[in-house]
Structures are given as structure tokens and as C-alpha cells.
XYZ file of C-alpha atoms in Angstrom:
568
model
C -9.040 14.937 -52.355
C -6.062 14.353 -50.062
C -5.574 16.791 -47.209
C -3.238 16.940 -44.239
C -4.624 16.147 -40.818
C -4.357 19.840 -39.952
C -6.327 20.834 -43.033
C -8.920 18.195 -42.239
C -9.306 19.537 -38.700
C -10.018 23.032 -39.974
C -12.291 21.752 -42.730
C -14.271 19.915 -40.033
C -14.701 23.162 -38.098
C -15.996 24.777 -41.273
C -18.469 21.926 -41.708
C -19.708 22.534 -38.160
C -20.135 26.238 -39.011
C -17.724 27.305 -36.291
C -17.459 31.077 -36.242
C -14.601 31.606 -33.793
C -11.740 29.537 -32.443
C -10.104 30.889 -29.295
C -6.507 29.824 -28.977
C -2.779 30.270 -28.556
C -0.182 28.754 -30.906
C 2.686 26.439 -30.016
C 4.958 23.885 -31.609
C 2.566 20.939 -31.564
C -0.238 22.846 -33.335
C 1.719 24.867 -35.882
C 0.458 22.806 -38.813
C -3.101 23.441 -37.616
C -2.344 27.162 -37.397
C -0.988 27.003 -40.948
C -4.297 25.533 -42.046
C -6.172 28.270 -40.186
C -4.026 30.911 -41.883
C -4.847 29.564 -45.328
C -8.632 30.027 -45.033
C -10.981 32.789 -43.953
C -14.200 31.086 -42.855
C -13.140 30.273 -39.291
C -11.833 33.297 -37.403
C -9.123 32.882 -34.778
C -9.041 34.959 -31.599
C -5.544 35.145 -30.139
C -5.814 35.202 -26.357
C -2.910 35.863 -23.994
C -3.281 32.714 -21.889
C -4.767 29.309 -22.645
C -7.078 29.458 -19.627
C -8.647 32.534 -21.197
C -9.082 30.701 -24.521
C -11.337 28.129 -22.900
C -13.216 30.697 -20.789
C -13.850 32.792 -23.913
C -15.138 29.731 -25.785
C -17.262 29.024 -22.704
C -18.780 32.528 -22.662
C -19.479 32.267 -26.375
C -21.255 28.931 -25.858
C -23.317 30.032 -22.838
C -24.617 33.126 -24.588
C -25.451 31.495 -27.935
C -26.413 27.833 -27.480
C -23.577 26.968 -29.878
C -20.511 24.818 -29.242
C -17.500 26.845 -28.116
C -14.142 25.902 -29.643
C -10.634 26.330 -28.237
C -7.234 25.408 -29.681
C -4.132 24.922 -27.521
C -0.740 23.359 -27.843
C 0.705 20.407 -25.942
C 2.243 20.358 -22.471
C 1.789 23.659 -20.629
C -0.687 24.781 -23.266
C -3.155 22.076 -22.349
C -2.440 22.164 -18.610
C -3.152 25.905 -18.650
C -6.461 25.076 -20.319
C -7.541 22.528 -17.694
C -9.088 25.137 -15.373
C -11.304 26.361 -18.195
C -12.208 22.810 -19.194
C -13.157 21.935 -15.602
C -15.221 25.129 -15.372
C -17.215 24.130 -18.450
C -17.566 20.542 -17.242
C -19.053 21.544 -13.884
C -21.650 23.752 -15.571
C -22.379 21.375 -18.503
C -21.246 23.779 -21.228
C -20.895 22.413 -24.801
C -17.332 22.817 -25.966
C -14.729 21.189 -28.197
C -11.088 21.670 -27.249
C -8.462 20.684 -29.804
C -5.023 20.176 -28.326
C -1.702 19.450 -29.926
C 0.407 16.493 -28.840
C 3.989 15.416 -29.406
C 4.538 13.045 -32.364
C 3.123 9.570 -31.800
C 6.558 7.939 -31.707
C 7.528 10.268 -28.808
C 4.456 9.647 -26.649
C 5.464 8.147 -23.315
C 9.113 9.217 -23.605
C 8.836 12.477 -21.624
C 9.403 14.445 -24.799
C 9.632 18.227 -24.798
C 6.225 19.695 -23.883
C 4.623 16.283 -23.438
C 1.915 15.572 -20.891
C -0.639 12.794 -20.737
C -3.476 14.993 -21.952
C -6.057 12.210 -22.024
C -5.167 11.160 -18.479
C -5.045 14.685 -17.076
C -8.358 15.784 -18.573
C -10.319 12.537 -18.131
C -11.939 13.592 -14.807
C -13.151 16.949 -16.183
C -14.405 16.244 -19.707
C -17.508 14.569 -21.027
C -15.182 12.555 -23.245
C -11.724 12.808 -24.778
C -9.906 11.319 -27.750
C -6.274 10.732 -28.730
C -6.159 10.547 -32.528
C -3.606 7.927 -33.646
C -4.414 7.792 -37.353
C -5.001 10.705 -39.718
C -7.942 8.779 -41.203
C -9.747 9.126 -37.863
C -9.608 12.927 -37.527
C -12.841 13.741 -39.361
C -15.017 11.155 -37.646
C -13.450 11.980 -34.265
C -14.218 15.684 -34.581
C -17.753 14.865 -35.719
C -18.186 12.693 -32.630
C -16.733 15.461 -30.450
C -19.325 18.009 -31.588
C -22.124 15.469 -31.267
C -21.110 14.507 -27.731
C -20.543 18.103 -26.644
C -24.022 19.265 -27.631
C -26.293 16.259 -27.136
C -27.656 14.817 -23.909
C -26.166 16.574 -20.911
C -23.741 18.950 -22.664
C -20.081 19.226 -21.746
C -16.535 19.770 -22.980
C -14.945 17.188 -25.285
C -11.211 17.176 -25.981
C -9.504 15.968 -29.163
C -5.747 15.450 -28.796
C -3.899 15.429 -32.154
C -0.208 14.428 -32.310
C 1.967 16.642 -34.509
C 2.788 13.930 -37.035
C -0.906 13.104 -37.440
C -1.625 16.744 -38.275
C 1.045 16.558 -41.030
C 0.047 13.176 -42.484
C -2.302 13.080 -45.486
C -5.446 11.147 -46.321
C -8.606 11.514 -48.352
C -11.085 13.891 -46.762
C -14.713 13.039 -46.160
C -16.776 14.518 -43.343
C -19.488 12.182 -42.033
C -23.031 13.546 -42.173
C -23.883 11.862 -38.893
C -22.409 9.577 -36.269
C -23.821 6.996 -33.910
C -22.166 5.763 -30.743
C -23.532 2.418 -29.622
C -23.002 3.031 -25.923
C -24.361 6.587 -25.987
C -28.083 7.138 -26.517
C -29.403 10.052 -24.451
C -33.057 9.861 -23.422
C -34.820 13.028 -24.544
C -38.498 12.269 -23.794
C -39.899 11.351 -20.409
C -42.014 8.316 -19.623
C -45.707 9.214 -20.279
C -46.912 7.447 -17.126
C -44.418 9.385 -15.009
C -45.573 12.635 -16.623
C -49.174 11.936 -15.653
C -48.127 11.048 -12.115
C -46.106 14.279 -11.854
C -48.989 16.439 -13.045
C -51.365 14.743 -10.618
C -49.008 15.492 -7.706
C -48.645 19.124 -8.773
C -52.385 19.718 -9.014
C -52.984 18.071 -5.621
C -50.314 20.167 -3.890
C -51.261 22.635 -1.155
C -47.761 24.085 -0.798
C -46.173 23.699 -4.263
C -42.761 25.028 -5.260
C -41.006 25.080 -8.635
C -37.212 24.970 -8.368
C -35.326 25.642 -11.613
C -31.688 25.328 -12.591
C -29.186 25.619 -15.371
C -30.833 22.847 -17.361
C -33.611 25.282 -18.278
C -31.039 27.582 -19.884
C -29.075 24.799 -21.581
C -32.233 23.283 -23.037
C -33.620 26.645 -24.216
C -36.735 25.872 -22.203
C -37.426 29.349 -20.764
C -40.551 29.831 -22.884
C -42.091 26.500 -21.848
C -41.138 27.026 -18.196
C -42.685 30.498 -18.097
C -45.929 29.289 -19.636
C -46.191 26.337 -17.264
C -45.458 28.378 -14.125
C -48.075 30.962 -15.074
C -50.684 28.336 -15.918
C -50.135 26.594 -12.597
C -49.957 29.835 -10.602
C -47.159 28.426 -8.421
C -44.171 30.204 -6.861
C -40.909 29.775 -8.751
C -37.308 30.042 -7.650
C -33.999 29.549 -9.423
C -30.463 28.483 -8.716
C -27.540 30.749 -9.563
C -27.167 28.920 -12.877
C -30.844 29.143 -13.774
C -31.292 32.919 -13.477
C -33.133 34.269 -16.497
C -34.950 31.024 -17.160
C -38.051 32.600 -15.630
C -38.512 36.416 -15.634
C -37.185 37.739 -12.342
C -39.476 40.763 -12.400
C -42.575 38.521 -12.445
C -44.581 38.429 -9.202
C -44.462 34.604 -9.101
C -40.664 34.654 -8.929
C -39.537 34.601 -5.312
C -35.829 35.178 -5.939
C -32.762 33.012 -6.090
C -32.455 30.234 -3.527
C -29.454 28.730 -1.805
C -26.582 29.948 0.330
C -27.224 33.575 -0.625
C -30.828 33.196 -1.713
C -33.793 35.198 -0.482
C -35.580 34.212 2.710
C -38.818 33.595 0.801
C -37.144 31.309 -1.759
C -35.307 29.276 0.855
C -38.222 28.960 3.285
C -40.677 28.055 0.533
C -38.328 25.409 -0.860
C -37.754 23.966 2.612
C -41.424 23.912 3.653
C -43.277 22.964 0.448
C -45.247 19.732 0.162
C -44.478 19.164 -3.545
C -41.178 20.293 -5.026
C -40.837 20.352 -8.805
C -37.121 20.423 -9.699
C -36.543 21.447 -13.316
C -33.022 21.003 -14.702
C -31.346 21.373 -11.312
C -29.163 19.016 -9.306
C -29.744 19.677 -5.570
C -26.125 20.692 -4.998
C -24.721 21.710 -1.631
C -24.828 25.475 -2.266
C -28.525 25.249 -3.150
C -30.211 22.990 -0.577
C -27.626 23.171 2.196
C -27.448 20.286 4.635
C -29.179 17.224 3.135
C -30.392 15.932 6.518
C -31.993 19.277 7.276
C -33.526 19.405 3.801
C -35.003 15.922 4.251
C -36.444 16.795 7.688
C -39.637 18.087 6.052
C -41.694 15.395 4.279
C -42.467 16.346 0.684
C -42.939 14.773 -2.721
C -40.222 15.540 -5.267
C -40.555 15.559 -9.049
C -37.272 15.920 -10.913
C -36.599 16.604 -14.606
C -33.041 15.969 -15.764
C -31.546 14.651 -18.980
C -28.817 12.907 -16.992
C -30.267 9.903 -15.128
C -27.178 9.853 -12.906
C -28.236 13.223 -11.455
C -31.621 11.957 -10.299
C -31.685 10.743 -6.672
C -27.939 11.391 -6.492
C -28.157 13.605 -3.378
C -31.895 13.609 -2.587
C -34.355 10.769 -3.082
C -36.870 11.612 -5.808
C -40.479 10.348 -5.984
C -41.156 10.959 -9.682
C -38.118 10.932 -11.991
C -38.605 12.507 -15.415
C -35.530 11.645 -17.467
C -35.417 13.716 -20.624
C -34.615 17.020 -22.256
C -36.145 19.828 -20.169
C -37.767 21.591 -23.135
C -39.319 18.361 -24.394
C -40.601 17.317 -20.976
C -42.125 20.731 -20.230
C -43.772 20.806 -23.660
C -45.379 17.421 -22.996
C -46.427 18.503 -19.507
C -48.024 21.665 -20.888
C -50.029 19.608 -23.376
C -51.242 17.321 -20.572
C -52.167 20.265 -18.366
C -54.125 22.011 -21.122
C -55.970 18.792 -21.943
C -56.726 17.960 -18.318
C -60.093 18.643 -16.693
C -58.265 19.379 -13.451
C -56.663 22.762 -12.866
C -54.876 24.430 -9.985
C -57.113 24.956 -6.954
C -56.182 28.590 -6.307
C -58.183 28.705 -3.090
C -56.278 25.708 -1.723
C -52.902 27.327 -2.313
C -53.950 30.840 -1.222
C -52.707 30.293 2.383
C -49.367 29.191 0.950
C -49.039 32.396 -1.057
C -49.971 34.357 2.075
C -47.139 32.648 3.958
C -44.675 33.315 1.126
C -45.643 36.984 1.068
C -45.039 37.174 4.831
C -41.526 35.836 4.260
C -41.167 38.343 1.429
C -42.045 41.064 3.885
C -38.713 40.553 5.628
C -37.118 42.209 2.574
C -34.011 40.080 2.909
C -32.050 41.953 0.229
C -32.305 45.321 1.953
C -29.018 47.048 2.731
C -27.978 50.293 4.405
C -27.244 52.987 1.851
C -24.458 55.498 2.478
C -23.584 58.952 1.206
C -19.967 58.520 2.236
C -18.883 55.132 0.889
C -19.991 53.220 -2.191
C -22.109 50.173 -1.423
C -21.487 47.421 -3.992
C -25.191 46.560 -4.122
C -25.908 50.131 -5.207
C -23.485 49.828 -8.128
C -25.264 46.695 -9.403
C -28.682 48.315 -8.957
C -27.532 51.299 -11.020
C -26.016 48.974 -13.627
C -29.408 47.287 -13.962
C -31.206 50.619 -14.175
C -28.901 52.155 -16.790
C -28.839 49.049 -19.010
C -32.599 48.507 -18.480
C -31.846 44.882 -17.655
C -30.777 44.196 -21.234
C -27.024 43.707 -20.781
C -25.110 40.468 -20.930
C -23.485 40.256 -17.498
C -20.455 38.091 -16.820
C -18.877 37.759 -13.414
C -15.932 36.312 -11.655
C -16.375 34.555 -8.305
C -16.923 35.965 -4.853
C -19.016 38.644 -3.199
C -19.384 40.625 -6.422
C -20.814 37.531 -8.135
C -23.497 37.154 -5.473
C -24.399 40.846 -5.543
C -24.713 40.697 -9.337
C -26.997 37.664 -9.023
C -29.089 39.276 -6.294
C -29.538 42.796 -7.644
C -29.479 42.501 -11.439
C -32.887 41.204 -12.517
C -32.565 38.829 -15.454
C -35.761 38.491 -17.457
C -34.120 36.655 -20.357
C -32.038 33.482 -20.539
C -28.363 33.437 -21.560
C -27.745 36.948 -20.224
C -26.157 35.840 -16.934
C -22.747 34.241 -17.575
C -20.825 32.994 -14.535
C -18.836 30.063 -13.202
C -21.211 28.273 -10.849
C -19.993 24.768 -10.118
C -16.241 25.299 -10.089
C -16.252 28.920 -8.913
C -13.376 30.062 -11.100
C -11.657 33.377 -10.453
C -10.462 34.848 -13.745
C -13.538 33.678 -15.653
C -15.304 37.022 -16.062
C -13.181 39.006 -18.529
C -12.395 36.251 -21.059
C -15.998 35.018 -20.868
C -17.096 38.581 -21.667
C -14.829 38.487 -24.727
C -16.629 35.423 -26.026
C -20.007 37.016 -25.328
C -19.053 40.287 -27.037
C -17.793 38.501 -30.140
C -21.006 36.476 -30.281
C -23.155 39.604 -29.831
C -21.403 42.568 -31.456
C -23.069 45.825 -30.518
C -24.774 44.400 -27.426
C -23.942 45.852 -23.991
C -21.619 43.452 -22.162
C -20.654 44.087 -18.542
C -18.037 42.157 -16.576
C -18.726 42.454 -12.850
C -15.551 41.531 -11.041
C -13.384 42.104 -7.989
C -9.879 43.456 -7.659
C -8.667 39.933 -6.866
C -10.455 38.025 -9.623
C -9.689 40.487 -12.406
C -5.956 40.034 -11.911
C -6.204 36.313 -12.665
C -6.693 36.972 -16.398
C -6.088 40.710 -16.655
C -3.697 40.176 -19.567
C -6.797 39.669 -21.708
C -7.171 43.448 -21.785
C -4.594 43.081 -24.568
C -6.883 40.696 -26.490
C -9.757 43.151 -26.033
C -7.624 45.894 -27.570
C -6.540 43.792 -30.535
C -10.095 42.756 -31.393
C -11.822 46.030 -30.432
C -14.109 44.553 -27.771
C -15.980 47.375 -25.965
C -16.638 45.489 -22.723
C -17.509 47.498 -19.615
C -15.547 46.238 -16.599
C -17.236 46.960 -13.264
C -14.623 46.247 -10.610
C -16.133 46.280 -7.113
C -12.831 47.030 -5.433
C -13.012 46.527 -1.659
C -9.271 45.845 -1.298
C -9.963 42.343 0.043
C -10.597 38.881 -1.260
C -14.116 39.715 -0.177
C -15.805 36.347 0.252
C -12.716 34.942 1.955
C -12.723 37.935 4.317
C -16.460 37.439 5.008
C -15.958 33.810 6.014
C -12.942 34.750 8.119
C -15.056 37.373 9.893
C -17.958 34.999 10.561
C -16.241 31.674 11.184
C -12.524 32.278 11.807
C -12.476 34.801 14.626
C -11.732 37.831 12.426
C -8.349 36.370 11.513
C -7.894 37.815 8.021
C -5.147 35.457 6.902
C -3.896 36.587 3.480
C -7.245 38.021 2.386
C -6.098 41.637 2.330
C -5.010 42.731 -1.141
C -1.909 44.791 -0.416
C -0.045 46.594 -3.226
C -2.899 46.720 -5.713
C -2.127 48.257 -9.096
C -3.573 51.551 -10.256
C -6.294 50.001 -12.401
C -6.974 53.244 -14.260
C -3.360 53.554 -15.387
C -3.205 49.840 -16.126
C -6.298 50.034 -18.330
C -4.830 53.047 -20.088
C -1.543 51.204 -20.600
C -3.481 48.559 -22.520
C -5.062 51.318 -24.618
C -8.446 51.446 -22.863
C -10.381 54.009 -20.825
C -10.036 53.889 -17.039
C -12.259 55.611 -14.462
C -11.848 55.639 -10.686
C -15.084 56.127 -8.738
C -14.799 56.861 -5.011
C -18.094 58.514 -4.022
C -21.697 57.265 -4.232
C -22.648 60.462 -6.038
C -20.273 59.533 -8.894
C -21.604 56.038 -9.552
C -24.486 56.799 -11.890
C -22.584 59.310 -14.034
C -19.614 56.955 -14.397
C -21.836 54.109 -15.600
C -23.687 56.381 -18.018
C -20.412 57.672 -19.438
C -19.032 54.157 -19.820
C -22.037 52.773 -21.685
C -22.197 55.888 -23.860
C -18.725 54.958 -25.143
C -20.003 52.345 -27.585
C -16.596 51.598 -29.106
C -14.393 51.619 -25.994
C -13.552 49.162 -23.283
C -14.052 51.099 -20.053
C -12.520 49.843 -16.819
C -14.427 51.261 -13.834
C -12.620 50.982 -10.513
C -15.380 51.394 -7.917
C -13.850 51.843 -4.466
C -16.500 50.083 -2.402
C -17.112 49.560 1.305
C -14.522 46.997 2.471
C -16.711 45.899 5.407
C -19.833 45.038 3.390
C -20.994 41.404 3.505
C -23.358 39.343 1.377
C -26.720 38.658 3.012
C -28.788 36.564 3.393
C -26.380 33.726 4.086
C -26.868 30.070 4.971
C -23.643 28.981 6.713
C -21.900 25.909 5.363
C -23.347 22.701 6.793
C -26.598 24.378 7.834
C -30.089 24.076 6.392
C -32.130 26.446 4.238
C -34.079 27.811 7.203
C -30.859 28.541 9.154
C -30.431 31.825 7.335
C -28.280 34.665 8.653
C -29.314 38.274 8.132
C -27.195 41.363 8.702
C -28.875 41.975 12.061
C -27.845 38.485 13.237
C -24.119 39.260 13.077
């Protein structure tokens, strides 16, 4: 059967059982949109900006363990998408982005809406392709999905010139592909596994440090079983929240720049650190020299060998898929005659509980002004911890991470590595489409929400009942906090003057808007919003503009150099 390149592209998406494509049409992809129009298996979600298309595909992927798919046109279409692609790349999110390109004979001639898509996206994709022959479309898309999901996941871009999408060829979708230079290691070396387990069972001050790899590998079950069998304290990065139940007594909170005192001090002062699907980035361990000042043994699981010993020297590398490695480690532990010496680690738990006693997440409640932490606490209480929570980036993101207790994986959806304002609302769209009927909350700020606020129109068109929790402090809050602490209170361009009336704006898009100005109104507003099962509700919480995120490890400092509110 002969099909056009455009028809082949859509048929490939059907073969991959793609449910939704998030996109925006343009001249270079019109034949592909024709092919979409002429079928009903793959649904298209029309966003209002290409950045939102990729963020929505990202949110869909993070919450489902499926590959997100976005479709954009050439030139400004693909450059608008780059921020979303880079966001997914930094957090290792599986995604396929199909972009249109000018006809092959025009490439390199500065044609209308031409950019060097392969060149522009090369630094922020796992791989990209420029299809030069219609016969290559099917195998290229198959490779794209394989690359996006296998090994360390990431976004893969397929650039299809307009004439290639119109050309015809016989259609055959390959059942499998192999790439000679790409063979991810999924199982760890058995000798290294035995060495790692020996170190763990000999430890007097053990610490388990988990990251986003636990979520991406769907390894929460194995991690939870292993942590409980060992009886060790467990912490998580921002990206790993939900990988281990946060309400469990062995969980000591998130670590890093805004982590708890007990998580940071335990990570800094342990004698054996077991890093599971994490990458020792700057916002997690702080200053590398300070981190290395305490001698310890480090065991590190990661599917990407390039991530091991990249920032911190590791003693026992375990290259492999996190779920596979933990499964093998569990089998070894259960078969071993040696178990955790609970008496030997009892003093360590006593020390951790002393650090816990500082109650580093405490804040001063007010009857006059809404504290943002209180809003998140009430959100957690009203949703019983069962909501999918997306966020943008800034103070509100940290408060959501600190005060919403995630007991399940894939419920916390945020931009960690790139820190992308504008991520929250379109990501929530992808989550809501993936989980119809589930409570989805977008925790945002009055600055971040305006980056992609046009997506309120998409939410109306597709009837997405997202609950927007805007912690509106009338500042670019995290910028203001840094200016207060480290720039002599010089609030250069961090004040958000001339903000819109968010209630009226939400109503203009056809949604429900609520302004909340008193602490006594917070609980009722949240209850009302979540009772409206079919409506998007935009809640404008007027919060304390002077509130800061604590604890805080200043940039360039170490994990034990933590600032508390009383230190300022």
C-alpha cells in the first residue's frame, strides 16, 4: 500500500498506540494535519503556543510512563518548542517531537520559516533526525520512540520537510529496531552488587538518597521494600518525591537547597551513601568540596554511565535500570545470612531524630495574612494526598514540595533541572487528559502563570477541570528572596506591578475565578473548587509578600550551612 509521508507519520503514531498529540498547525505540517484529520485513533489537542504543546506532552509522559508526543511547524514553531524540549531533556522525560521543515530543495536558502532545527535542538535532545527520504519515515519514527523510552529517557526530535510529507512510498512499520552504537546496560555487575550490599550492611551511619530515576524506572515498589528491609533513613531529591512514601517514619524529607535539616545533615554526615537514580547536582549536594569534606563510601545506581562519578567520585558504580538493580539487590539481601545490625545504627537514628527535633519546616501562622505554606497544607488535607500536583518554578514550587506529602510516584509533576516558568498549567493539561476524573492541581505564582496563561483557552476547549492554586505575593518571589538575602534588599524588577484581575481573566476564558484574601477563607475556597468536578477553578490566593522559603542552603555553600528563618 502506498501512502504519503504524512499518512505514514500518523500511521506510525497509531502503531505506537499514541493517545494524544499536542500541537499547533502551520504551513510545513499541513499535510500531516490533513492525515490527522482523516483518522480518529490519535486525538489532537490544539494548544495556544508551541511551548505549551511540549509541556503538555511532558506532563502526560511524567504521569503515565508513556512517551509524550508533540507536533509543531517549522521556524518559529520549533523555536517556540525548544524551551519545552530542553525542560524534558534536563529531567530525562521520554518524548517524541515531530517538526515540519521547509522543502528539501529550500533547506539552507533562508526560506520562509526556515531554521536549522537539527542544529538548534542538538544540545537539548537525546537524539534528532532530519528525514530526507520518504522511505525513511517509518523506521525513523520507530527509532525515535525506541530512543525516547529506553536507557536514560529523553526527548527525540524528527524533522520532516514538507515535500517528504507529500511524497509517497509503500508503508511498512518495523516491528523492532537495533542501533549498533546504542545498547543501554540494564543489569548491574553481580560482583558490584555483592560489594554494595556488603558496604550497606557494614554501615554505622547509612543513608539512602533517591532521585528521579526511581520514578522514571517505576521502581517505587522495589525501593520501598528495600528501605524497609534495611531499616535505613531515606531522603529524596525534588524529582524523586513520591518514590518512597513521604508519610513513612523512615523518610526524613527532601534534601538539597530547600531540604529539611535532618535530610541534609544525615546526607552530609553518613558513612555509606546509597544514591539511587540521582545525579548529585548542585541544588542537591551544594558545594562539592564541602560535600567531600566528610569521608564516606558511595554506592550509585544509574542507567547512564556518564552520570556516575561525574560530579562526585563513586566507590561502587551500579550501571543499570534502577528497578532491575533494586530487584537483584533485594534477592541478594533476602538470601544473605547477614542482616542490618539495628543496634549498631541506633545511635545514628538517635542523631537523626535530634535533627528532626529542630522542626525545620515550621512557620509562623497568621490570622491576618495568608501564609502560602498553609494553602499547600490545606490542599494536601482536602485532597487527602491523592491529587496530581503540577507546579511552575519559584517559591510556590518549593512550598508544594515541602508541604504536600507524596506517597505515590508520578503525582508530583514539576520542572526540576531547567526550572521553567510556564510549565505548570500546560503540564496539568497533559496530566488531566491522561487521568480524566482525577484531581489535578496546578500550584503556581502570579509571575509563572502568565508565561502560558493563554492555555486557559485550551482548557476551555477540551473541558479540563484543573484547579489552579495561584500563590499571589505580587513579587517574583524567589528572585525577591535572593535579592533580600544576597543583594542588599535591592528589588530590581522583581515587583509585579500592574497585575491582571485573575478572577475576571479566568471568567473571560469561561472558567470560575475566586479571590481569597483571608486565612479564614482558604479551606472553604479549596473545598468549593474541588467540589466543582467539571470546572476549571482559578484561585487567586493573596499571600504574604514577605514570606521566604526555609530552610535554605545558600548558593556555593555546603549541606550543613543551612539557613533558618531565625538566622535572617
